[in-house]
């Protein structure tokens, strides 16, 4: 894979990603980090080959993440974006595709105040991708859970069903809205459908919904896998899913999710989140509440 040289990145990003309103957010997650990263990259490349602009937020840790699949370690990540800008943090990867390392993305966003968030959304505005794919951390509880569509990458063995269900349950508990799909990795179609049926039955019994079957990646040679990824991308693009109308709105949702997640983790209320949810627009009050939280 050819990577753009640093001096090409600014013009390259702005050529690839022009302003646009609608896009879809997709969280890709599963118990096997390598399989999940592979599936994320294949889907991203498949969508990019169709001419769609794609941004991958890579939440997983190296080496088993999308950066590792590409043989690269981005020097900057999400935490650098508010102060250093788009060109420093986002790496072009081929045509119509860019990568943003977002390891510990929840913790990073939770530290931002509203001024930082505005700066971040302003820097991200030139991207305006048609697809934003999250390569989730192994637990499934990161920013990927905020996506409108979530894909569970199920390794092709019954031994992994319990682990895969645990990832699905964690992400569903974090945010119940959205559509679930299952992509089975490492087996052919018949075996994949049997594994999907077993997982769907468990999810329906305990969680009250059945994730849909997206397809399978049978572990064939690279060329065949790329073709399969493009077929899956076409299936994904053809689904009647609702677009998110505002790219900045997605970042605001992720920020609020990170603040609420952090508050739950520490067992204390988050005044900033409470004011946002209540619709209070008084930024001064919000700042004072953060400085002097109620006991």
PDB file of C-alpha atoms in Angstrom:
ATOM      1  CA  UNK A   1       0.000   0.000   0.000  1.00  0.00           C
ATOM      2  CA  UNK A   2       1.396   3.397  -0.995  1.00  0.00           C
ATOM      3  CA  UNK A   3       1.250   6.026   1.741  1.00  0.00           C
ATOM      4  CA  UNK A   4       1.321   9.714   0.943  1.00  0.00           C
ATOM      5  CA  UNK A   5       4.490  11.602   1.852  1.00  0.00           C
ATOM      6  CA  UNK A   6       4.041  14.185   4.647  1.00  0.00           C
ATOM      7  CA  UNK A   7       4.231  17.175   2.283  1.00  0.00           C
ATOM      8  CA  UNK A   8       1.438  15.680   0.158  1.00  0.00           C
ATOM      9  CA  UNK A   9      -0.958  15.126   3.031  1.00  0.00           C
ATOM     10  CA  UNK A  10      -2.577  18.563   3.301  1.00  0.00           C
ATOM     11  CA  UNK A  11      -3.514  18.833  -0.363  1.00  0.00           C
ATOM     12  CA  UNK A  12      -4.303  15.126  -0.539  1.00  0.00           C
ATOM     13  CA  UNK A  13      -6.767  15.177   2.327  1.00  0.00           C
ATOM     14  CA  UNK A  14      -8.609  18.193   0.980  1.00  0.00           C
ATOM     15  CA  UNK A  15      -8.753  16.689  -2.480  1.00  0.00           C
ATOM     16  CA  UNK A  16     -10.096  13.400  -1.147  1.00  0.00           C
ATOM     17  CA  UNK A  17     -12.588  14.787   1.325  1.00  0.00           C
ATOM     18  CA  UNK A  18     -14.751  17.674   0.237  1.00  0.00           C
ATOM     19  CA  UNK A  19     -17.562  19.119   2.298  1.00  0.00           C
ATOM     20  CA  UNK A  20     -20.702  17.017   2.410  1.00  0.00           C
ATOM     21  CA  UNK A  21     -23.627  16.689   4.761  1.00  0.00           C
ATOM     22  CA  UNK A  22     -24.677  13.043   5.046  1.00  0.00           C
ATOM     23  CA  UNK A  23     -22.621  10.081   6.155  1.00  0.00           C
ATOM     24  CA  UNK A  24     -22.952   6.759   7.937  1.00  0.00           C
ATOM     25  CA  UNK A  25     -21.113   5.642  11.053  1.00  0.00           C
ATOM     26  CA  UNK A  26     -20.186   1.958  11.410  1.00  0.00           C
ATOM     27  CA  UNK A  27     -18.625   0.309  14.453  1.00  0.00           C
ATOM     28  CA  UNK A  28     -16.699  -2.887  13.678  1.00  0.00           C
ATOM     29  CA  UNK A  29     -15.932  -5.028  16.722  1.00  0.00           C
ATOM     30  CA  UNK A  30     -15.245  -8.578  17.834  1.00  0.00           C
ATOM     31  CA  UNK A  31     -13.308 -10.795  20.268  1.00  0.00           C
ATOM     32  CA  UNK A  32     -10.329 -11.334  17.923  1.00  0.00           C
ATOM     33  CA  UNK A  33      -8.503  -8.022  17.388  1.00  0.00           C
ATOM     34  CA  UNK A  34      -6.628  -9.190  14.296  1.00  0.00           C
ATOM     35  CA  UNK A  35      -9.764 -10.523  12.584  1.00  0.00           C
ATOM     36  CA  UNK A  36     -11.662  -7.348  13.439  1.00  0.00           C
ATOM     37  CA  UNK A  37      -8.929  -5.090  12.044  1.00  0.00           C
ATOM     38  CA  UNK A  38      -8.725  -7.177   8.882  1.00  0.00           C
ATOM     39  CA  UNK A  39     -12.481  -6.949   8.365  1.00  0.00           C
ATOM     40  CA  UNK A  40     -12.487  -3.196   9.022  1.00  0.00           C
ATOM     41  CA  UNK A  41      -9.769  -2.600   6.440  1.00  0.00           C
ATOM     42  CA  UNK A  42     -11.389  -4.838   3.820  1.00  0.00           C
ATOM     43  CA  UNK A  43     -14.733  -3.064   4.253  1.00  0.00           C
ATOM     44  CA  UNK A  44     -13.074   0.361   4.150  1.00  0.00           C
ATOM     45  CA  UNK A  45     -11.187  -0.495   0.967  1.00  0.00           C
ATOM     46  CA  UNK A  46     -14.323  -1.939  -0.593  1.00  0.00           C
ATOM     47  CA  UNK A  47     -16.294   1.230   0.109  1.00  0.00           C
ATOM     48  CA  UNK A  48     -13.426   3.405  -1.149  1.00  0.00           C
ATOM     49  CA  UNK A  49     -13.280   1.424  -4.407  1.00  0.00           C
ATOM     50  CA  UNK A  50     -16.904   2.382  -4.974  1.00  0.00           C
ATOM     51  CA  UNK A  51     -15.844   6.020  -4.874  1.00  0.00           C
ATOM     52  CA  UNK A  52     -17.101   6.676  -1.346  1.00  0.00           C
ATOM     53  CA  UNK A  53     -14.974   8.751   1.023  1.00  0.00           C
ATOM     54  CA  UNK A  54     -14.045   6.718   4.111  1.00  0.00           C
ATOM     55  CA  UNK A  55     -12.476   7.691   7.428  1.00  0.00           C
ATOM     56  CA  UNK A  56     -11.304   4.883   9.747  1.00  0.00           C
ATOM     57  CA  UNK A  57     -11.025   5.640  13.472  1.00  0.00           C
ATOM     58  CA  UNK A  58      -8.632   3.006  14.786  1.00  0.00           C
ATOM     59  CA  UNK A  59      -9.409   2.466  18.486  1.00  0.00           C
ATOM     60  CA  UNK A  60      -7.528  -0.817  18.838  1.00  0.00           C
ATOM     61  CA  UNK A  61      -3.977  -1.141  20.144  1.00  0.00           C
ATOM     62  CA  UNK A  62      -1.047  -2.149  17.902  1.00  0.00           C
ATOM     63  CA  UNK A  63      -0.005  -4.463  16.450  1.00  0.00           C
ATOM     64  CA  UNK A  64      -3.448  -6.002  15.883  1.00  0.00           C
ATOM     65  CA  UNK A  65      -5.215  -2.914  14.572  1.00  0.00           C
ATOM     66  CA  UNK A  66      -5.773  -1.297  11.176  1.00  0.00           C
ATOM     67  CA  UNK A  67      -2.424   0.481  11.378  1.00  0.00           C
ATOM     68  CA  UNK A  68      -0.798  -2.903  11.974  1.00  0.00           C
ATOM     69  CA  UNK A  69      -2.612  -4.381   8.960  1.00  0.00           C
ATOM     70  CA  UNK A  70      -1.112  -1.558   6.895  1.00  0.00           C
ATOM     71  CA  UNK A  71       2.347  -1.983   8.431  1.00  0.00           C
ATOM     72  CA  UNK A  72       2.375   1.534   9.830  1.00  0.00           C
ATOM     73  CA  UNK A  73       2.368   3.294  13.196  1.00  0.00           C
ATOM     74  CA  UNK A  74       0.845   6.777  12.816  1.00  0.00           C
ATOM     75  CA  UNK A  75       3.036   9.316  14.669  1.00  0.00           C
ATOM     76  CA  UNK A  76      -0.001  11.326  15.780  1.00  0.00           C
ATOM     77  CA  UNK A  77      -3.453  10.412  17.004  1.00  0.00           C
ATOM     78  CA  UNK A  78      -6.811  11.810  18.105  1.00  0.00           C
ATOM     79  CA  UNK A  79      -5.286  13.492  21.164  1.00  0.00           C
ATOM     80  CA  UNK A  80      -3.073  15.641  18.895  1.00  0.00           C
ATOM     81  CA  UNK A  81      -5.875  16.848  16.651  1.00  0.00           C
ATOM     82  CA  UNK A  82      -7.293  19.794  18.685  1.00  0.00           C
ATOM     83  CA  UNK A  83      -3.903  21.497  19.014  1.00  0.00           C
ATOM     84  CA  UNK A  84      -2.040  20.345  15.887  1.00  0.00           C
ATOM     85  CA  UNK A  85      -4.774  20.126  13.287  1.00  0.00           C
ATOM     86  CA  UNK A  86      -6.074  17.737  10.699  1.00  0.00           C
ATOM     87  CA  UNK A  87      -2.937  17.276   8.624  1.00  0.00           C
ATOM     88  CA  UNK A  88      -0.844  16.189  11.606  1.00  0.00           C
ATOM     89  CA  UNK A  89      -3.245  13.536  12.885  1.00  0.00           C
ATOM     90  CA  UNK A  90      -5.020  12.043   9.847  1.00  0.00           C
ATOM     91  CA  UNK A  91      -3.108   9.857   7.374  1.00  0.00           C
ATOM     92  CA  UNK A  92      -4.265   9.311   3.778  1.00  0.00           C
ATOM     93  CA  UNK A  93      -4.175   5.612   2.866  1.00  0.00           C
ATOM     94  CA  UNK A  94      -4.722   5.151  -0.857  1.00  0.00           C
ATOM     95  CA  UNK A  95      -7.626   6.641  -2.781  1.00  0.00           C
ATOM     96  CA  UNK A  96     -10.652   7.976  -0.872  1.00  0.00           C
ATOM     97  CA  UNK A  97      -9.469   6.457   2.427  1.00  0.00           C
ATOM     98  CA  UNK A  98      -7.887   8.014   5.521  1.00  0.00           C
ATOM     99  CA  UNK A  99      -6.849   6.708   8.944  1.00  0.00           C
ATOM    100  CA  UNK A 100      -7.051   8.403  12.339  1.00  0.00           C
ATOM    101  CA  UNK A 101      -5.502   6.563  15.287  1.00  0.00           C
ATOM    102  CA  UNK A 102      -7.928   6.852  18.203  1.00  0.00           C
ATOM    103  CA  UNK A 103      -6.539   4.524  20.865  1.00  0.00           C
ATOM    104  CA  UNK A 104      -8.204   5.238  24.227  1.00  0.00           C
ATOM    105  CA  UNK A 105     -10.589   7.503  22.307  1.00  0.00           C
ATOM    106  CA  UNK A 106     -13.131   7.648  25.140  1.00  0.00           C
ATOM    107  CA  UNK A 107     -10.498   8.848  27.617  1.00  0.00           C
ATOM    108  CA  UNK A 108      -9.171  11.407  25.114  1.00  0.00           C
ATOM    109  CA  UNK A 109     -12.567  12.910  24.315  1.00  0.00           C
ATOM    110  CA  UNK A 110     -13.597  12.962  27.981  1.00  0.00           C
ATOM    111  CA  UNK A 111     -10.738  15.360  28.749  1.00  0.00           C
ATOM    112  CA  UNK A 112     -11.889  17.928  26.173  1.00  0.00           C
ATOM    113  CA  UNK A 113     -13.890  20.976  27.143  1.00  0.00           C
ATOM    114  CA  UNK A 114     -16.379  22.586  24.786  1.00  0.00           C
ATOM    115  CA  UNK A 115     -13.773  24.886  23.253  1.00  0.00           C
ATOM    116  CA  UNK A 116     -11.567  21.881  22.450  1.00  0.00           C
ATOM    117  CA  UNK A 117     -14.575  20.078  20.992  1.00  0.00           C
ATOM    118  CA  UNK A 118     -15.367  23.025  18.724  1.00  0.00           C
ATOM    119  CA  UNK A 119     -11.742  23.106  17.565  1.00  0.00           C
ATOM    120  CA  UNK A 120     -11.812  19.378  16.893  1.00  0.00           C
ATOM    121  CA  UNK A 121     -15.033  19.537  14.854  1.00  0.00           C
ATOM    122  CA  UNK A 122     -13.684  22.493  12.875  1.00  0.00           C
ATOM    123  CA  UNK A 123     -10.529  20.574  12.030  1.00  0.00           C
ATOM    124  CA  UNK A 124     -12.564  17.506  11.061  1.00  0.00           C
ATOM    125  CA  UNK A 125     -15.059  19.431   8.899  1.00  0.00           C
ATOM    126  CA  UNK A 126     -12.932  19.200   5.700  1.00  0.00           C
ATOM    127  CA  UNK A 127     -13.155  15.402   5.887  1.00  0.00           C
ATOM    128  CA  UNK A 128     -16.941  15.072   5.708  1.00  0.00           C
ATOM    129  CA  UNK A 129     -16.696  11.380   4.765  1.00  0.00           C
ATOM    130  CA  UNK A 130     -19.602   9.350   3.491  1.00  0.00           C
ATOM    131  CA  UNK A 131     -18.538   6.549   5.833  1.00  0.00           C
ATOM    132  CA  UNK A 132     -16.832   6.657   9.225  1.00  0.00           C
ATOM    133  CA  UNK A 133     -15.670   3.187  10.301  1.00  0.00           C
ATOM    134  CA  UNK A 134     -14.576   2.528  13.873  1.00  0.00           C
ATOM    135  CA  UNK A 135     -12.137  -0.322  14.389  1.00  0.00           C
ATOM    136  CA  UNK A 136     -13.130  -1.089  17.965  1.00  0.00           C
ATOM    137  CA  UNK A 137     -11.025  -2.081  20.919  1.00  0.00           C
ATOM    138  CA  UNK A 138     -11.433  -5.751  21.803  1.00  0.00           C
ATOM    139  CA  UNK A 139     -14.053  -5.223  24.533  1.00  0.00           C
ATOM    140  CA  UNK A 140     -16.522  -3.460  22.225  1.00  0.00           C
ATOM    141  CA  UNK A 141     -17.199  -0.691  24.732  1.00  0.00           C
ATOM    142  CA  UNK A 142     -15.385   2.211  23.057  1.00  0.00           C
ATOM    143  CA  UNK A 143     -16.480   4.965  20.698  1.00  0.00           C
ATOM    144  CA  UNK A 144     -17.541   2.295  18.196  1.00  0.00           C
ATOM    145  CA  UNK A 145     -20.622   1.744  20.368  1.00  0.00           C
ATOM    146  CA  UNK A 146     -21.899   5.197  19.328  1.00  0.00           C
ATOM    147  CA  UNK A 147     -22.202   4.158  15.669  1.00  0.00           C
ATOM    148  CA  UNK A 148     -25.633   3.856  14.090  1.00  0.00           C
ATOM    149  CA  UNK A 149     -24.646   0.531  12.546  1.00  0.00           C
ATOM    150  CA  UNK A 150     -22.526  -2.050  14.345  1.00  0.00           C
ATOM    151  CA  UNK A 151     -20.848  -5.076  12.805  1.00  0.00           C
ATOM    152  CA  UNK A 152     -19.795  -7.977  15.011  1.00  0.00           C
ATOM    153  CA  UNK A 153     -16.877  -9.917  13.514  1.00  0.00           C
ATOM    154  CA  UNK A 154     -17.421 -13.501  14.654  1.00  0.00           C
ATOM    155  CA  UNK A 155     -14.416 -15.877  14.387  1.00  0.00           C
ATOM    156  CA  UNK A 156     -15.386 -19.059  12.569  1.00  0.00           C
ATOM    157  CA  UNK A 157     -15.511 -21.452  15.522  1.00  0.00           C
ATOM    158  CA  UNK A 158     -18.177 -22.283  18.087  1.00  0.00           C
ATOM    159  CA  UNK A 159     -15.478 -21.873  20.740  1.00  0.00           C
ATOM    160  CA  UNK A 160     -15.641 -18.100  20.144  1.00  0.00           C
ATOM    161  CA  UNK A 161     -19.423 -17.725  20.442  1.00  0.00           C
ATOM    162  CA  UNK A 162     -19.385 -16.815  24.149  1.00  0.00           C
ATOM    163  CA  UNK A 163     -16.652 -14.198  23.647  1.00  0.00           C
ATOM    164  CA  UNK A 164     -18.455 -12.724  20.658  1.00  0.00           C
ATOM    165  CA  UNK A 165     -21.729 -12.537  22.564  1.00  0.00           C
ATOM    166  CA  UNK A 166     -19.938 -10.737  25.423  1.00  0.00           C
ATOM    167  CA  UNK A 167     -18.689  -8.061  22.992  1.00  0.00           C
ATOM    168  CA  UNK A 168     -22.168  -7.654  21.522  1.00  0.00           C
ATOM    169  CA  UNK A 169     -23.737  -7.400  24.980  1.00  0.00           C
ATOM    170  CA  UNK A 170     -21.236  -4.763  26.149  1.00  0.00           C
ATOM    171  CA  UNK A 171     -21.744  -2.540  23.107  1.00  0.00           C
ATOM    172  CA  UNK A 172     -25.526  -2.952  23.223  1.00  0.00           C
ATOM    173  CA  UNK A 173     -25.577  -1.985  26.902  1.00  0.00           C
ATOM    174  CA  UNK A 174     -23.556   1.144  26.107  1.00  0.00           C
ATOM    175  CA  UNK A 175     -26.063   2.248  23.460  1.00  0.00           C
ATOM    176  CA  UNK A 176     -29.167   0.268  22.569  1.00  0.00           C
ATOM    177  CA  UNK A 177     -30.046   2.198  19.402  1.00  0.00           C
ATOM    178  CA  UNK A 178     -28.775   1.107  16.023  1.00  0.00           C
ATOM    179  CA  UNK A 179     -28.667  -1.918  13.739  1.00  0.00           C
ATOM    180  CA  UNK A 180     -26.505  -5.002  14.355  1.00  0.00           C
ATOM    181  CA  UNK A 181     -24.943  -7.146  11.619  1.00  0.00           C
ATOM    182  CA  UNK A 182     -22.744 -10.236  11.921  1.00  0.00           C
ATOM    183  CA  UNK A 183     -19.732 -10.907   9.696  1.00  0.00           C
ATOM    184  CA  UNK A 184     -18.281 -14.399  10.158  1.00  0.00           C
ATOM    185  CA  UNK A 185     -14.526 -14.726   9.628  1.00  0.00           C
ATOM    186  CA  UNK A 186     -12.574 -17.814   8.620  1.00  0.00           C
ATOM    187  CA  UNK A 187     -15.288 -20.185   7.343  1.00  0.00           C
ATOM    188  CA  UNK A 188     -17.362 -20.647   4.209  1.00  0.00           C
ATOM    189  CA  UNK A 189     -21.000 -19.666   3.831  1.00  0.00           C
ATOM    190  CA  UNK A 190     -22.742 -22.761   5.258  1.00  0.00           C
ATOM    191  CA  UNK A 191     -20.665 -22.825   8.427  1.00  0.00           C
ATOM    192  CA  UNK A 192     -20.943 -19.067   8.748  1.00  0.00           C
ATOM    193  CA  UNK A 193     -24.730 -19.163   8.655  1.00  0.00           C
ATOM    194  CA  UNK A 194     -24.841 -21.865  11.325  1.00  0.00           C
ATOM    195  CA  UNK A 195     -22.633 -19.797  13.630  1.00  0.00           C
ATOM    196  CA  UNK A 196     -24.713 -16.702  12.967  1.00  0.00           C
ATOM    197  CA  UNK A 197     -27.911 -18.603  13.761  1.00  0.00           C
ATOM    198  CA  UNK A 198     -26.501 -19.767  17.103  1.00  0.00           C
ATOM    199  CA  UNK A 199     -25.419 -16.252  18.056  1.00  0.00           C
ATOM    200  CA  UNK A 200     -28.675 -14.685  16.872  1.00  0.00           C
ATOM    201  CA  UNK A 201     -30.699 -17.150  18.949  1.00  0.00           C
ATOM    202  CA  UNK A 202     -28.710 -16.262  22.078  1.00  0.00           C
ATOM    203  CA  UNK A 203     -29.034 -12.525  21.438  1.00  0.00           C
ATOM    204  CA  UNK A 204     -32.775 -12.786  20.847  1.00  0.00           C
ATOM    205  CA  UNK A 205     -33.268 -14.780  24.038  1.00  0.00           C
ATOM    206  CA  UNK A 206     -31.234 -12.556  26.367  1.00  0.00           C
ATOM    207  CA  UNK A 207     -31.202  -9.141  24.680  1.00  0.00           C
ATOM    208  CA  UNK A 208     -34.478  -9.156  22.764  1.00  0.00           C
ATOM    209  CA  UNK A 209     -33.152  -8.729  19.211  1.00  0.00           C
ATOM    210  CA  UNK A 210     -31.550 -10.782  16.451  1.00  0.00           C
ATOM    211  CA  UNK A 211     -28.483  -9.379  14.668  1.00  0.00           C
ATOM    212  CA  UNK A 212     -28.699  -9.694  10.887  1.00  0.00           C
ATOM    213  CA  UNK A 213     -26.326 -11.754   8.747  1.00  0.00           C
ATOM    214  CA  UNK A 214     -23.944  -9.654   6.619  1.00  0.00           C
ATOM    215  CA  UNK A 215     -21.730 -12.367   5.141  1.00  0.00           C
ATOM    216  CA  UNK A 216     -18.456 -14.207   5.617  1.00  0.00           C
ATOM    217  CA  UNK A 217     -14.736 -13.932   4.939  1.00  0.00           C
ATOM    218  CA  UNK A 218     -13.398 -17.447   4.424  1.00  0.00           C
ATOM    219  CA  UNK A 219      -9.688 -16.712   4.844  1.00  0.00           C
ATOM    220  CA  UNK A 220      -8.875 -17.220   1.173  1.00  0.00           C
ATOM    221  CA  UNK A 221      -5.902 -15.685  -0.649  1.00  0.00           C
ATOM    222  CA  UNK A 222      -5.527 -11.921  -0.500  1.00  0.00           C
ATOM    223  CA  UNK A 223      -7.056 -11.203  -3.917  1.00  0.00           C
ATOM    224  CA  UNK A 224     -10.143 -13.255  -3.125  1.00  0.00           C
ATOM    225  CA  UNK A 225     -10.427 -11.598   0.287  1.00  0.00           C
ATOM    226  CA  UNK A 226     -10.299  -8.150  -1.349  1.00  0.00           C
ATOM    227  CA  UNK A 227     -13.078  -9.205  -3.734  1.00  0.00           C
ATOM    228  CA  UNK A 228     -15.120 -10.521  -0.814  1.00  0.00           C
ATOM    229  CA  UNK A 229     -14.556  -7.239   1.022  1.00  0.00           C
ATOM    230  CA  UNK A 230     -15.866  -5.303  -1.964  1.00  0.00           C
ATOM    231  CA  UNK A 231     -18.931  -7.551  -2.195  1.00  0.00           C
ATOM    232  CA  UNK A 232     -19.615  -6.987   1.507  1.00  0.00           C
ATOM    233  CA  UNK A 233     -19.143  -3.247   1.063  1.00  0.00           C
ATOM    234  CA  UNK A 234     -21.691  -3.248  -1.761  1.00  0.00           C
ATOM    235  CA  UNK A 235     -24.143  -5.130   0.453  1.00  0.00           C
ATOM    236  CA  UNK A 236     -23.527  -2.637   3.249  1.00  0.00           C
ATOM    237  CA  UNK A 237     -23.945   0.363   0.945  1.00  0.00           C
ATOM    238  CA  UNK A 238     -27.199  -1.052  -0.413  1.00  0.00           C
ATOM    239  CA  UNK A 239     -28.855  -1.440   2.976  1.00  0.00           C
ATOM    240  CA  UNK A 240     -31.730   0.960   3.752  1.00  0.00           C
ATOM    241  CA  UNK A 241     -29.916   2.685   6.616  1.00  0.00           C
ATOM    242  CA  UNK A 242     -30.578   6.192   7.832  1.00  0.00           C
ATOM    243  CA  UNK A 243     -27.796   8.697   7.177  1.00  0.00           C
ATOM    244  CA  UNK A 244     -26.503  10.962   9.899  1.00  0.00           C
ATOM    245  CA  UNK A 245     -27.153  14.481   8.649  1.00  0.00           C
ATOM    246  CA  UNK A 246     -24.332  16.294  10.428  1.00  0.00           C
ATOM    247  CA  UNK A 247     -20.720  15.144  10.791  1.00  0.00           C
ATOM    248  CA  UNK A 248     -20.140  17.530  13.707  1.00  0.00           C
ATOM    249  CA  UNK A 249     -23.182  16.066  15.452  1.00  0.00           C
ATOM    250  CA  UNK A 250     -21.494  12.657  15.500  1.00  0.00           C
ATOM    251  CA  UNK A 251     -18.456  14.114  17.279  1.00  0.00           C
ATOM    252  CA  UNK A 252     -20.732  15.846  19.781  1.00  0.00           C
ATOM    253  CA  UNK A 253     -22.473  12.536  20.433  1.00  0.00           C
ATOM    254  CA  UNK A 254     -19.130  10.778  20.915  1.00  0.00           C
ATOM    255  CA  UNK A 255     -17.977  13.516  23.302  1.00  0.00           C
ATOM    256  CA  UNK A 256     -21.124  13.288  25.400  1.00  0.00           C
ATOM    257  CA  UNK A 257     -20.890   9.486  25.390  1.00  0.00           C
ATOM    258  CA  UNK A 258     -17.281   9.680  26.607  1.00  0.00           C
ATOM    259  CA  UNK A 259     -18.193  12.081  29.415  1.00  0.00           C
ATOM    260  CA  UNK A 260     -21.084   9.918  30.595  1.00  0.00           C
ATOM    261  CA  UNK A 261     -18.986   6.740  30.302  1.00  0.00           C
ATOM    262  CA  UNK A 262     -16.222   8.301  32.402  1.00  0.00           C
ATOM    263  CA  UNK A 263     -18.730   9.501  34.990  1.00  0.00           C
ATOM    264  CA  UNK A 264     -20.177   5.982  35.321  1.00  0.00           C
ATOM    265  CA  UNK A 265     -16.704   4.458  35.571  1.00  0.00           C
ATOM    266  CA  UNK A 266     -15.837   6.710  38.509  1.00  0.00           C
ATOM    267  CA  UNK A 267     -19.288   6.536  40.077  1.00  0.00           C
ATOM    268  CA  UNK A 268     -19.863  10.297  40.094  1.00  0.00           C
ATOM    269  CA  UNK A 269     -22.279  12.481  38.142  1.00  0.00           C
ATOM    270  CA  UNK A 270     -20.865  14.569  35.301  1.00  0.00           C
ATOM    271  CA  UNK A 271     -22.312  18.096  35.568  1.00  0.00           C
ATOM    272  CA  UNK A 272     -21.235  19.031  32.043  1.00  0.00           C
ATOM    273  CA  UNK A 273     -23.148  16.098  30.586  1.00  0.00           C
ATOM    274  CA  UNK A 274     -26.190  16.897  32.695  1.00  0.00           C
ATOM    275  CA  UNK A 275     -26.269  20.480  31.416  1.00  0.00           C
ATOM    276  CA  UNK A 276     -25.883  19.366  27.801  1.00  0.00           C
ATOM    277  CA  UNK A 277     -28.708  16.863  28.157  1.00  0.00           C
ATOM    278  CA  UNK A 278     -30.969  19.465  29.743  1.00  0.00           C
ATOM    279  CA  UNK A 279     -30.350  21.853  26.853  1.00  0.00           C
ATOM    280  CA  UNK A 280     -28.686  24.538  29.012  1.00  0.00           C
ATOM    281  CA  UNK A 281     -26.569  26.778  26.735  1.00  0.00           C
ATOM    282  CA  UNK A 282     -24.852  28.799  29.452  1.00  0.00           C
ATOM    283  CA  UNK A 283     -21.209  27.860  28.897  1.00  0.00           C
ATOM    284  CA  UNK A 284     -20.075  29.893  31.888  1.00  0.00           C
ATOM    285  CA  UNK A 285     -22.344  27.901  34.176  1.00  0.00           C
ATOM    286  CA  UNK A 286     -21.070  24.661  32.658  1.00  0.00           C
ATOM    287  CA  UNK A 287     -17.460  25.643  33.284  1.00  0.00           C
ATOM    288  CA  UNK A 288     -18.236  26.616  36.880  1.00  0.00           C
ATOM    289  CA  UNK A 289     -20.055  23.331  37.441  1.00  0.00           C
ATOM    290  CA  UNK A 290     -17.009  21.411  36.197  1.00  0.00           C
ATOM    291  CA  UNK A 291     -14.705  23.385  38.500  1.00  0.00           C
ATOM    292  CA  UNK A 292     -16.966  23.090  41.545  1.00  0.00           C
ATOM    293  CA  UNK A 293     -19.047  19.903  41.276  1.00  0.00           C
ATOM    294  CA  UNK A 294     -21.684  19.229  43.857  1.00  0.00           C
ATOM    295  CA  UNK A 295     -20.628  16.807  46.592  1.00  0.00           C
TER     296      UNK A 295
END
